[in-house]
């Protein structure tokens, strides 16, 4: 596209979004209601595919939306921090079923997420993790520990990396799951800081059962994911 085309496209987006905000946005509108409206219109994550609440916008087009939101003081979607990582991972590697269940609540803020990667002996060597997931029919049984998990105590779901095959090179034996943080066998213990706050946590798994359908990518694809 030429510079003139880019400029025309920016004007078109600003005109469409500006008119929509005039009709829909109010600082007094309940947050959850507003974000549901934002998602339904495709403005919550315009770079996402149209099939999954977006508009297939390019990076440049998405920046136009972001600038107009800032100019008007508009509250955006709840897709920052671990939510953003979870959303992009689901978009890239999740089944349609997982996308259907988890993407919209990520944007509205209904669900919060954490990242269950680091372990006491493998913080800087992620592929050396030892938390195990063993197949039992239609589920995996998970045992092990994670540490320094930010906001695990307030999260609904976690992005969990485990070892499903201990007999292959360490980067090849990992699998990636969506974990319900309130599932039986999940225990979150706070790590208190000098301030007395506990933003970080240890998370223990004792015979936690996770459906095979909650795997992102295939079994053994955890490092790729």
Short mmCIF file of C-alpha atoms in Angstrom, two decimals:
data_model
loop_
_atom_site.label_atom_id
_atom_site.label_comp_id
_atom_site.label_asym_id
_atom_site.label_seq_id
_atom_site.Cartn_x
_atom_site.Cartn_y
_atom_site.Cartn_z
CA UNK A 1 0.00 0.00 0.00
CA UNK A 2 1.12 3.55 -0.69
CA UNK A 3 1.37 6.26 1.95
CA UNK A 4 -1.84 7.75 0.56
CA UNK A 5 -3.58 4.39 0.90
CA UNK A 6 -2.39 4.08 4.50
CA UNK A 7 -3.67 7.54 5.30
CA UNK A 8 -7.04 6.84 3.73
CA UNK A 9 -7.30 3.57 5.64
CA UNK A 10 -6.49 5.31 8.91
CA UNK A 11 -9.19 7.93 8.27
CA UNK A 12 -11.71 5.20 7.49
CA UNK A 13 -10.93 3.30 10.70
CA UNK A 14 -11.05 6.45 12.79
CA UNK A 15 -14.38 7.42 11.25
CA UNK A 16 -15.96 4.00 11.79
CA UNK A 17 -14.61 3.50 15.30
CA UNK A 18 -15.25 7.12 16.29
CA UNK A 19 -18.91 6.87 15.34
CA UNK A 20 -19.23 3.57 17.17
CA UNK A 21 -17.65 5.01 20.33
CA UNK A 22 -19.97 8.02 20.15
CA UNK A 23 -22.89 5.62 20.28
CA UNK A 24 -21.55 3.04 22.77
CA UNK A 25 -18.84 4.36 25.08
CA UNK A 26 -19.54 5.99 28.43
CA UNK A 27 -17.24 6.25 31.41
CA UNK A 28 -20.27 5.41 33.57
CA UNK A 29 -21.02 2.15 31.79
CA UNK A 30 -20.40 -1.00 33.91
CA UNK A 31 -17.00 -2.42 32.99
CA UNK A 32 -18.09 -5.98 32.30
CA UNK A 33 -21.02 -4.82 30.17
CA UNK A 34 -18.74 -2.47 28.22
CA UNK A 35 -16.17 -5.16 27.52
CA UNK A 36 -18.86 -7.58 26.34
CA UNK A 37 -20.00 -4.90 23.89
CA UNK A 38 -16.41 -4.25 22.81
CA UNK A 39 -15.79 -7.93 22.12
CA UNK A 40 -19.06 -8.37 20.24
CA UNK A 41 -18.14 -5.52 17.88
CA UNK A 42 -14.63 -6.83 17.21
CA UNK A 43 -12.86 -3.82 18.69
CA UNK A 44 -11.46 -5.59 21.76
CA UNK A 45 -8.72 -7.37 19.80
CA UNK A 46 -8.92 -6.14 16.20
CA UNK A 47 -5.74 -7.98 15.17
CA UNK A 48 -7.36 -11.33 16.00
CA UNK A 49 -9.15 -13.35 13.29
CA UNK A 50 -12.76 -12.44 12.60
CA UNK A 51 -13.75 -15.97 13.58
CA UNK A 52 -12.40 -15.30 17.09
CA UNK A 53 -13.75 -11.87 18.04
CA UNK A 54 -11.36 -9.78 15.94
CA UNK A 55 -11.21 -7.94 12.60
CA UNK A 56 -8.09 -9.37 10.92
CA UNK A 57 -6.42 -5.97 11.23
CA UNK A 58 -2.75 -5.45 10.46
CA UNK A 59 -0.38 -4.12 13.11
CA UNK A 60 -0.62 -0.61 11.64
CA UNK A 61 -4.42 -0.75 11.63
CA UNK A 62 -4.47 -2.01 15.20
CA UNK A 63 -2.29 0.93 16.26
CA UNK A 64 -4.89 3.31 14.82
CA UNK A 65 -7.48 1.75 17.12
CA UNK A 66 -5.13 1.97 20.12
CA UNK A 67 -4.39 5.64 19.47
CA UNK A 68 -8.05 6.56 19.25
CA UNK A 69 -8.77 4.67 22.47
CA UNK A 70 -6.02 6.65 24.24
CA UNK A 71 -7.20 9.96 22.83
CA UNK A 72 -10.71 9.36 24.12
CA UNK A 73 -9.76 7.69 27.39
CA UNK A 74 -11.57 4.50 26.43
CA UNK A 75 -11.09 1.37 28.54
CA UNK A 76 -9.89 -1.54 26.41
CA UNK A 77 -10.09 -5.29 26.74
CA UNK A 78 -8.63 -7.19 29.70
CA UNK A 79 -5.92 -8.83 27.59
CA UNK A 80 -2.73 -7.65 29.30
CA UNK A 81 -0.04 -9.57 31.23
CA UNK A 82 -0.62 -13.34 31.56
CA UNK A 83 -4.00 -12.95 29.84
CA UNK A 84 -2.23 -11.67 26.71
CA UNK A 85 0.22 -14.59 26.73
CA UNK A 86 -2.60 -17.08 27.25
CA UNK A 87 -4.69 -15.56 24.47
CA UNK A 88 -1.91 -15.54 21.89
CA UNK A 89 -0.95 -19.12 22.80
CA UNK A 90 -4.55 -20.29 22.47
CA UNK A 91 -4.91 -18.54 19.12
CA UNK A 92 -1.75 -20.14 17.79
CA UNK A 93 -2.03 -23.65 19.23
CA UNK A 94 -5.46 -24.22 20.76
CA UNK A 95 -8.22 -26.36 19.33
CA UNK A 96 -11.44 -24.66 18.25
CA UNK A 97 -13.05 -26.04 21.40
CA UNK A 98 -10.44 -24.38 23.63
CA UNK A 99 -10.69 -21.11 21.73
CA UNK A 100 -14.47 -21.20 22.05
CA UNK A 101 -14.31 -21.67 25.82
CA UNK A 102 -11.46 -19.39 26.80
CA UNK A 103 -10.86 -16.48 24.41
CA UNK A 104 -13.93 -14.37 25.06
CA UNK A 105 -13.65 -14.51 28.90
CA UNK A 106 -10.00 -13.47 28.55
CA UNK A 107 -11.02 -10.28 26.78
CA UNK A 108 -13.93 -9.44 29.08
CA UNK A 109 -11.89 -10.04 32.23
CA UNK A 110 -14.16 -12.81 33.47
CA UNK A 111 -11.17 -15.16 33.69
CA UNK A 112 -7.70 -14.38 35.02
CA UNK A 113 -4.61 -16.43 34.17
CA UNK A 114 -1.15 -17.30 35.44
CA UNK A 115 1.94 -18.94 33.96
CA UNK A 116 3.00 -22.24 35.53
CA UNK A 117 6.51 -22.65 34.11
CA UNK A 118 9.32 -22.14 36.67
CA UNK A 119 10.28 -24.80 39.20
CA UNK A 120 12.64 -24.77 42.19
CA UNK A 121 15.36 -26.55 40.20
CA UNK A 122 14.64 -25.28 36.70
CA UNK A 123 13.94 -21.57 36.74
CA UNK A 124 16.48 -20.61 34.08
CA UNK A 125 16.47 -24.06 32.43
CA UNK A 126 12.83 -24.41 31.54
CA UNK A 127 13.32 -27.65 29.62
CA UNK A 128 14.76 -29.24 32.76
CA UNK A 129 11.43 -29.19 34.59
CA UNK A 130 10.29 -32.28 36.46
CA UNK A 131 6.54 -31.80 37.05
CA UNK A 132 5.03 -34.98 35.59
CA UNK A 133 1.85 -35.61 33.63
CA UNK A 134 1.00 -39.28 33.13
CA UNK A 135 -1.75 -40.45 30.81
CA UNK A 136 -4.70 -42.26 32.41
CA UNK A 137 -7.41 -42.85 29.83
CA UNK A 138 -8.96 -39.56 28.78
CA UNK A 139 -7.02 -37.57 31.38
CA UNK A 140 -3.50 -36.78 32.52
CA UNK A 141 -2.57 -37.11 36.19
CA UNK A 142 -0.20 -34.33 37.25
CA UNK A 143 2.22 -34.28 40.17
CA UNK A 144 4.92 -31.76 40.97
CA UNK A 145 5.58 -28.15 41.92
CA UNK A 146 5.93 -24.72 40.36
CA UNK A 147 7.36 -21.60 41.99
CA UNK A 148 7.39 -17.80 41.59
CA UNK A 149 3.98 -17.98 39.95
CA UNK A 150 2.65 -14.46 39.73
CA UNK A 151 -0.95 -14.05 40.92
CA UNK A 152 -1.66 -17.79 41.09
CA UNK A 153 -3.83 -17.10 44.15
CA UNK A 154 -6.25 -14.98 42.11
CA UNK A 155 -6.17 -16.89 38.81
CA UNK A 156 -8.94 -19.00 37.36
CA UNK A 157 -6.67 -20.82 34.92
CA UNK A 158 -3.00 -21.51 34.41
CA UNK A 159 -0.74 -22.23 31.45
CA UNK A 160 0.99 -25.39 32.64
CA UNK A 161 4.13 -26.93 31.17
CA UNK A 162 4.83 -30.52 32.27
CA UNK A 163 6.96 -33.55 31.42
CA UNK A 164 4.98 -36.30 29.71
CA UNK A 165 7.93 -38.38 28.52
CA UNK A 166 11.07 -38.69 30.69
CA UNK A 167 12.79 -41.07 28.25
CA UNK A 168 13.51 -38.61 25.42
CA UNK A 169 15.78 -35.51 25.27
CA UNK A 170 14.42 -32.94 27.68
CA UNK A 171 13.13 -30.49 25.06
CA UNK A 172 11.09 -33.24 23.38
CA UNK A 173 9.28 -34.70 26.38
CA UNK A 174 7.17 -31.70 27.38
CA UNK A 175 3.46 -31.03 27.00
CA UNK A 176 1.43 -27.86 27.55
CA UNK A 177 -1.97 -27.79 29.26
CA UNK A 178 -4.72 -25.41 30.29
CA UNK A 179 -5.18 -25.99 34.03
CA UNK A 180 -8.21 -25.13 36.14
CA UNK A 181 -6.59 -23.54 39.20
CA UNK A 182 -9.49 -24.71 41.37
CA UNK A 183 -9.21 -28.37 40.36
CA UNK A 184 -8.83 -30.92 43.18
CA UNK A 185 -5.18 -31.41 44.08
CA UNK A 186 -4.02 -27.88 43.18
CA UNK A 187 -2.59 -26.08 46.22
CA UNK A 188 -1.36 -22.47 46.08
CA UNK A 189 0.97 -21.24 48.82
CA UNK A 190 1.94 -17.55 49.01
CA UNK A 191 5.55 -16.37 48.96
CA UNK A 192 5.61 -13.29 51.18
CA UNK A 193 7.81 -10.37 50.19
CA UNK A 194 9.58 -7.90 52.51
CA UNK A 195 6.57 -5.59 52.11
CA UNK A 196 4.31 -8.27 53.58
CA UNK A 197 2.56 -8.71 50.24
CA UNK A 198 2.37 -12.03 48.40
CA UNK A 199 2.29 -11.41 44.66
CA UNK A 200 4.21 -14.64 43.97
CA UNK A 201 3.31 -18.19 44.90
CA UNK A 202 4.37 -21.79 45.05
CA UNK A 203 1.89 -24.15 43.40
CA UNK A 204 1.73 -27.86 44.24
CA UNK A 205 0.01 -30.56 42.19
CA UNK A 206 -1.07 -33.81 43.82
CA UNK A 207 -2.81 -36.24 41.46
CA UNK A 208 -4.43 -33.37 39.56
CA UNK A 209 -6.54 -34.76 36.73
CA UNK A 210 -6.59 -32.75 33.50
CA UNK A 211 -8.62 -33.79 30.43
CA UNK A 212 -6.54 -34.68 27.38
CA UNK A 213 -8.67 -32.16 25.48
CA UNK A 214 -7.03 -29.38 27.53
CA UNK A 215 -3.68 -30.01 25.78
CA UNK A 216 -2.35 -27.21 23.57
CA UNK A 217 -0.59 -28.64 20.55
CA UNK A 218 0.06 -32.36 20.65
CA UNK A 219 1.56 -34.51 23.36
CA UNK A 220 5.29 -33.78 23.41
CA UNK A 221 4.84 -30.41 21.65
CA UNK A 222 5.16 -28.37 24.83
CA UNK A 223 8.50 -26.80 23.94
CA UNK A 224 7.22 -25.70 20.54
CA UNK A 225 4.10 -24.22 22.09
#
